[in-house]
CSV table of C-alpha atoms in Angstrom, one decimal:
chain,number,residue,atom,x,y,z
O,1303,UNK,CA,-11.8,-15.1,-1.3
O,1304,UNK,CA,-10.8,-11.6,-0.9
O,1305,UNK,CA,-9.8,-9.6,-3.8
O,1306,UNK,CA,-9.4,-6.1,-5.8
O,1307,UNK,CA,-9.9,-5.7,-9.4
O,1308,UNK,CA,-8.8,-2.7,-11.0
O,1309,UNK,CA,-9.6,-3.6,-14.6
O,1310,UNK,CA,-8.6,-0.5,-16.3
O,1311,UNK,CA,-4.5,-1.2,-16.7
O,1312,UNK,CA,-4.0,2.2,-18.1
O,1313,UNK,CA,-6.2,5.3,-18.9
O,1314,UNK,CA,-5.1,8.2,-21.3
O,1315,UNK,CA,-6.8,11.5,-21.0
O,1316,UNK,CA,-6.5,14.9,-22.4
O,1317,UNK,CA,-5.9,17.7,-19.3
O,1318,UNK,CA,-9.3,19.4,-18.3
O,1319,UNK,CA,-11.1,15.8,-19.2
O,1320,UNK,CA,-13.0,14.1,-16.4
O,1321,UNK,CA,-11.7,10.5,-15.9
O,1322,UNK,CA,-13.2,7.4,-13.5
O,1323,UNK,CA,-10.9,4.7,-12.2
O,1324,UNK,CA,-13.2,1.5,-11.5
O,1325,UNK,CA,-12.4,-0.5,-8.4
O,1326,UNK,CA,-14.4,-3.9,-7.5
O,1327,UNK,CA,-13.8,-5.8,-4.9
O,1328,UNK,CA,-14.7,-9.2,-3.2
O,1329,UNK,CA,-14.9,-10.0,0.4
O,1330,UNK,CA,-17.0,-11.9,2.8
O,1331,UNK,CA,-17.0,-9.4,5.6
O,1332,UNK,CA,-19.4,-7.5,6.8
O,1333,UNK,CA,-16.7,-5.0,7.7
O,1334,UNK,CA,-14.1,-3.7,5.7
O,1335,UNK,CA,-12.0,-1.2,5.0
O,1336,UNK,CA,-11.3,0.0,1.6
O,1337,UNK,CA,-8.6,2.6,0.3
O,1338,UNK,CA,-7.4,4.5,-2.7
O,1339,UNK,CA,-3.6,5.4,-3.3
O,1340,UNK,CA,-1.9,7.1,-5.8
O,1341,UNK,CA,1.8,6.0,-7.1
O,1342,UNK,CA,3.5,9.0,-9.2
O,1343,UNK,CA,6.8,8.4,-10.8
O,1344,UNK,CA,9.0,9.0,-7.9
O,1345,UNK,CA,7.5,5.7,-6.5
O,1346,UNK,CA,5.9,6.7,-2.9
O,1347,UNK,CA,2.9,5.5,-1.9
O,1348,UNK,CA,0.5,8.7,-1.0
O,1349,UNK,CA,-2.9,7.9,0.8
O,1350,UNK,CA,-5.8,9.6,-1.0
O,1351,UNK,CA,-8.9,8.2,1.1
O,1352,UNK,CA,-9.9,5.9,3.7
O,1353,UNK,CA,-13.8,4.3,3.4
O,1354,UNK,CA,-15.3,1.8,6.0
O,1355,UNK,CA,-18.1,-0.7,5.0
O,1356,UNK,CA,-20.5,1.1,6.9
O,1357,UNK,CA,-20.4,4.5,5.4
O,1358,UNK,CA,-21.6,5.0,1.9
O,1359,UNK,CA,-22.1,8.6,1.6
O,1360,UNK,CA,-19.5,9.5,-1.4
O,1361,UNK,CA,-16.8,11.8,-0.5
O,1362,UNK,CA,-15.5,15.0,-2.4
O,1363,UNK,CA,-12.5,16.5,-1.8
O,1364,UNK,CA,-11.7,19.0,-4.1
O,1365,UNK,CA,-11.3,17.8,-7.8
O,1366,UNK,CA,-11.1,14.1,-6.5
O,1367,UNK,CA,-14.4,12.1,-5.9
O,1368,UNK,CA,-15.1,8.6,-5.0
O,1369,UNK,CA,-18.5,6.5,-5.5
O,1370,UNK,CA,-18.7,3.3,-2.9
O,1371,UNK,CA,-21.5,1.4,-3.5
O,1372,UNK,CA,-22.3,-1.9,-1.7
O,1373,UNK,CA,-24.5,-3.2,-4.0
O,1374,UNK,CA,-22.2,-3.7,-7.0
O,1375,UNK,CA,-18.9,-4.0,-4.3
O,1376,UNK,CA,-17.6,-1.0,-6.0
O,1377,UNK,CA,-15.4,1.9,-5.3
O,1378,UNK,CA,-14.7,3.9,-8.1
O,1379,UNK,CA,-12.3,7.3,-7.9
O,1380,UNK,CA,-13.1,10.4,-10.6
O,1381,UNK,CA,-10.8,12.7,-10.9
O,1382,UNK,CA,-12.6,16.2,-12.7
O,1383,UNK,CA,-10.9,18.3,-14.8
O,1384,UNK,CA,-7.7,16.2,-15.1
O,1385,UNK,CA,-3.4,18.1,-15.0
O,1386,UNK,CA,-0.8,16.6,-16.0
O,1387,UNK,CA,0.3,16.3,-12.3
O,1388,UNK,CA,-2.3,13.4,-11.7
O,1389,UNK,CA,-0.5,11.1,-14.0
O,1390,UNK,CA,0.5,8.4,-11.7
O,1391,UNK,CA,-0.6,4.7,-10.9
O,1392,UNK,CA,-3.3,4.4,-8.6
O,1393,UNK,CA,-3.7,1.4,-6.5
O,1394,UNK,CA,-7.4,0.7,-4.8
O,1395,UNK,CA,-6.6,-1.8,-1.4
O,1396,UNK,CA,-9.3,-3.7,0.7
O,1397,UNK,CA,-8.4,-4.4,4.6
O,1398,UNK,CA,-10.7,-6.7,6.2
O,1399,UNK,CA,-10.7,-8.4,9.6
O,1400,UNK,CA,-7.2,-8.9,9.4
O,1401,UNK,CA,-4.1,-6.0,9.4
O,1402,UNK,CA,-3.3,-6.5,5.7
O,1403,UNK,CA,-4.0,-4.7,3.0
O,1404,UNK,CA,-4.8,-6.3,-0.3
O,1405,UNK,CA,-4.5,-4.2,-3.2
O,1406,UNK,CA,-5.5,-4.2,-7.1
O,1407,UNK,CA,-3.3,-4.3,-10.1
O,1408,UNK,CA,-3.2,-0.5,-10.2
O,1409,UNK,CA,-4.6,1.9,-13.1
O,1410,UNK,CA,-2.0,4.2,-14.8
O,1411,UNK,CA,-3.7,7.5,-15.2
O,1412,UNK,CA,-1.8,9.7,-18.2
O,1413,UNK,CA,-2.9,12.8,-18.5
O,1414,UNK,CA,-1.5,14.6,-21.8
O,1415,UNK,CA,-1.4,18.5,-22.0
Z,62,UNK,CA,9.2,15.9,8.0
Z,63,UNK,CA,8.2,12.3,6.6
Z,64,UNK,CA,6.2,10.3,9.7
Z,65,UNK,CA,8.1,7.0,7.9
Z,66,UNK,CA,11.8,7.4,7.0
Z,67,UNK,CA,13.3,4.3,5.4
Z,68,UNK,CA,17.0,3.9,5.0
Z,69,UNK,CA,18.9,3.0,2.4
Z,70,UNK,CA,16.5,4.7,-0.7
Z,71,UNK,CA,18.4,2.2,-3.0
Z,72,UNK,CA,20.5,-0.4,-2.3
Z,73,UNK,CA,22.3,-2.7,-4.9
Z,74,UNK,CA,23.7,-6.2,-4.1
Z,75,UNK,CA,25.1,-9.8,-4.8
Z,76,UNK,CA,23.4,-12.5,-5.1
Z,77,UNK,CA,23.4,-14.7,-1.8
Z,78,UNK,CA,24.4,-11.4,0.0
Z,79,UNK,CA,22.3,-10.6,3.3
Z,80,UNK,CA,20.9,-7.4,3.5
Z,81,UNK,CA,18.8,-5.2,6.1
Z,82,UNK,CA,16.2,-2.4,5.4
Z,83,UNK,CA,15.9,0.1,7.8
Z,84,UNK,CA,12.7,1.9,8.9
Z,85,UNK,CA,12.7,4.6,11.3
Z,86,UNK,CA,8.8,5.9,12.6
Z,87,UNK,CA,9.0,9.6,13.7
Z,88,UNK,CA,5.8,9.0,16.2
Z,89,UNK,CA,4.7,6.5,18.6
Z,90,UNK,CA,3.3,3.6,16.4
Z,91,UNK,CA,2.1,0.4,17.4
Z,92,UNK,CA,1.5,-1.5,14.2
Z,93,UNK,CA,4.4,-2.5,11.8
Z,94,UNK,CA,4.2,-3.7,8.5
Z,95,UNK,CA,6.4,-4.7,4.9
Z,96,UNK,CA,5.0,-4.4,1.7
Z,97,UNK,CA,6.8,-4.9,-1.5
Z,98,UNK,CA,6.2,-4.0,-5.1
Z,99,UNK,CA,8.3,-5.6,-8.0
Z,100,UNK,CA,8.8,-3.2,-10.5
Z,101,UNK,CA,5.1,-2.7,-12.5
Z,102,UNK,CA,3.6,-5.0,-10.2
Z,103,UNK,CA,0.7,-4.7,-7.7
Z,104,UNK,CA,1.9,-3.9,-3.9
Z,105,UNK,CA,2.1,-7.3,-1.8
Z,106,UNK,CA,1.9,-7.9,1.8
Z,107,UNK,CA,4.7,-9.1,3.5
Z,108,UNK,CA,4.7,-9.2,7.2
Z,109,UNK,CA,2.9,-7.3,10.3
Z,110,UNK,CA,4.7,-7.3,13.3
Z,111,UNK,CA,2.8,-5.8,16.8
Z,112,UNK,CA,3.8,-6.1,20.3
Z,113,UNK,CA,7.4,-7.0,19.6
Z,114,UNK,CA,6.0,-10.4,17.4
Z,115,UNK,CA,5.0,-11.0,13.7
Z,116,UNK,CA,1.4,-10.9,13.9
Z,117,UNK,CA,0.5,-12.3,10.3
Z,118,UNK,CA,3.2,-13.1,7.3
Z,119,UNK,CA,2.4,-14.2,3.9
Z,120,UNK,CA,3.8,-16.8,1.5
Z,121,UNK,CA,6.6,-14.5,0.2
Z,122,UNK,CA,8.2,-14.0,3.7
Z,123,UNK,CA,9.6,-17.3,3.9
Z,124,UNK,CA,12.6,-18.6,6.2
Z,125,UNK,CA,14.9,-16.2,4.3
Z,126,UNK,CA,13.2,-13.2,5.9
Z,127,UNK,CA,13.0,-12.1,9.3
Z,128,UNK,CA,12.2,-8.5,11.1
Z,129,UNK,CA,12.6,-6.9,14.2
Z,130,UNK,CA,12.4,-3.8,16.2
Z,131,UNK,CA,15.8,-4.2,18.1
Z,132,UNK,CA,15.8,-0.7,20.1
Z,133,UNK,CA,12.2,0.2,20.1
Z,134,UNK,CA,12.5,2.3,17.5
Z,135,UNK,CA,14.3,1.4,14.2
Z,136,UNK,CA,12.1,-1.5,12.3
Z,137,UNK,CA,14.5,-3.8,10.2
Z,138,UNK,CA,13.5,-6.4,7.1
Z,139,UNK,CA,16.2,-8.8,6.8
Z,140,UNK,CA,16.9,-11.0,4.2
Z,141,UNK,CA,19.4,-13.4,4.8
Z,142,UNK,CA,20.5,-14.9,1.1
Z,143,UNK,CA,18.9,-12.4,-1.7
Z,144,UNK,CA,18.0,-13.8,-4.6
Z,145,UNK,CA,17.3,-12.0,-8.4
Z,146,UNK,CA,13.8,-12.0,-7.7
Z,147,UNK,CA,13.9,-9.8,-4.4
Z,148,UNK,CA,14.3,-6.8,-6.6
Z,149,UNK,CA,11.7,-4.7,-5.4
Z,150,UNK,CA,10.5,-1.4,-4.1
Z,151,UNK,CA,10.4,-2.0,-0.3
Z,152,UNK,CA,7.6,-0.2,2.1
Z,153,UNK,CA,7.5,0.2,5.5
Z,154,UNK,CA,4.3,1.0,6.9
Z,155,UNK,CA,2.9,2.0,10.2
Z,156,UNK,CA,-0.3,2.7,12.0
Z,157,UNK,CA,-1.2,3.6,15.6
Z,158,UNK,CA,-3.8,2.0,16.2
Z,159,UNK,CA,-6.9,-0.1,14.7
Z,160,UNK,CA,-7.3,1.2,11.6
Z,161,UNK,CA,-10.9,2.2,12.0
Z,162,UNK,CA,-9.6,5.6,13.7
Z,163,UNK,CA,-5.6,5.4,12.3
Z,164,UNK,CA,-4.9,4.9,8.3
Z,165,UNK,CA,-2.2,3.4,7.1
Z,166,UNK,CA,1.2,5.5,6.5
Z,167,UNK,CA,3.8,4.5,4.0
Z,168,UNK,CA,7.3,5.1,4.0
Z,169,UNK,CA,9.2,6.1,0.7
Z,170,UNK,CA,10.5,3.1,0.2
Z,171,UNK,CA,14.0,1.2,-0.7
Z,172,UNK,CA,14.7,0.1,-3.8
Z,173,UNK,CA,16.7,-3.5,-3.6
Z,174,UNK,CA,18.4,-4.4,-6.8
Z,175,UNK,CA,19.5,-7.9,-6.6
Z,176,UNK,CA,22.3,-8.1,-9.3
């Protein structure tokens, strides 16, 4: 079965606080295609990263980081230093052999001033 | 300039009534897709369409939908007889190519209301 768990339905941070968004997946494939989006209120989908099976080395782009590790089929997204202009639901998605994406339950991040 | 422009943003219709979301790509793309979102839900695949065929459809996208890319450039959902529980946010999406070397780019979205 292939599927994305986003466990956290909704995180509440302080600005400046550093906050993880935990994303697990389950797939059979040996390559994959996993993604991170974030949802603010206006209701667009933006694309924040795109990670393939095969490459593990985390990624940092600016104040965003993500952790993919095989081992524990994770691919968790930390944000450092939370604004208020992160607040937004962010969706983690698995593509495997096929076109579609299969996405989690989303995490709503609030970040209070 | 958006790469995905979808048309109407929000739409609001009858029961039973057939309506048609509109998706216009600004660049050559070669892979088509319809997700939709009901409202505080998780985003669901709907339909992938390549080479002027649906390539893959789930459950959802029953007889009631349908798609097509008429002119080579607009890409339409269809639904012929909406029901209350189409309300959803709508995306198109497009890619160029396999997605190993082409992400995935959303559209903003329509907004059906089924009322």
């Amino acid at each position: 079965a292939q599927k994305v768990t986003q466990a956290q339905t909704e995180i509440s941070v302080v600005e400046k606080e550093d906050v993880t968004l935990d994303c697990v997946y389950e797939t059979r494939d040996t390559t994959y295609y996993l993604f991170w989006y974030k949802q603010p209120p206006s209701g667009e989908l933006v694309f924040l990263i795109r990670r393939n099976s095969f490459d593990e080395q985390n990624e940092i782009s600016g104040r965003y980081s993500w952790n993919f590790q095989k081992s524990t089929s994770s691919f968790n997204f930390t944000i450092t230093a939370s604004q208020v202009v992160d607040s937004a639901v962010y969706f983690c998605a698995l593509r495997r052999n096929t076109d579609k994406l299969i996405f989690g339950t989303g995490t709503r991040l609030q970040v209070f001033p | 300039e958006p790469e995905v422009t979808q048309t109407p943003s929000h739409q609001v219709t009858q029961m039973g009534q057939e309506v048609i979301l509109r998706c216009v790509p600004i660049s050559n793309h070669l892979y088509f897709y319809w997700y939709r979102q009901i409202l505080g839900q998780k985003v669901e695949f709907l339909v992938s369409f390549y080479n002027n065929e649906i390539s893959e459809k789930s459950e959802i996208f029953d007889d009631q939908f349908s798609v097509e890319r008429p002119d080579g450039s607009n890409f339409t959902l269809k639904i012929r007889s909406t029901k209350l529980e189409d309300s959803a946010m709508y995306f198109c999406v497009v890619t160029g190519g396999p997605v190993r070397r082409y992400g995935y780019t959303f559209g903003s979205g329509t907004r059906l209301t089924v009322v």
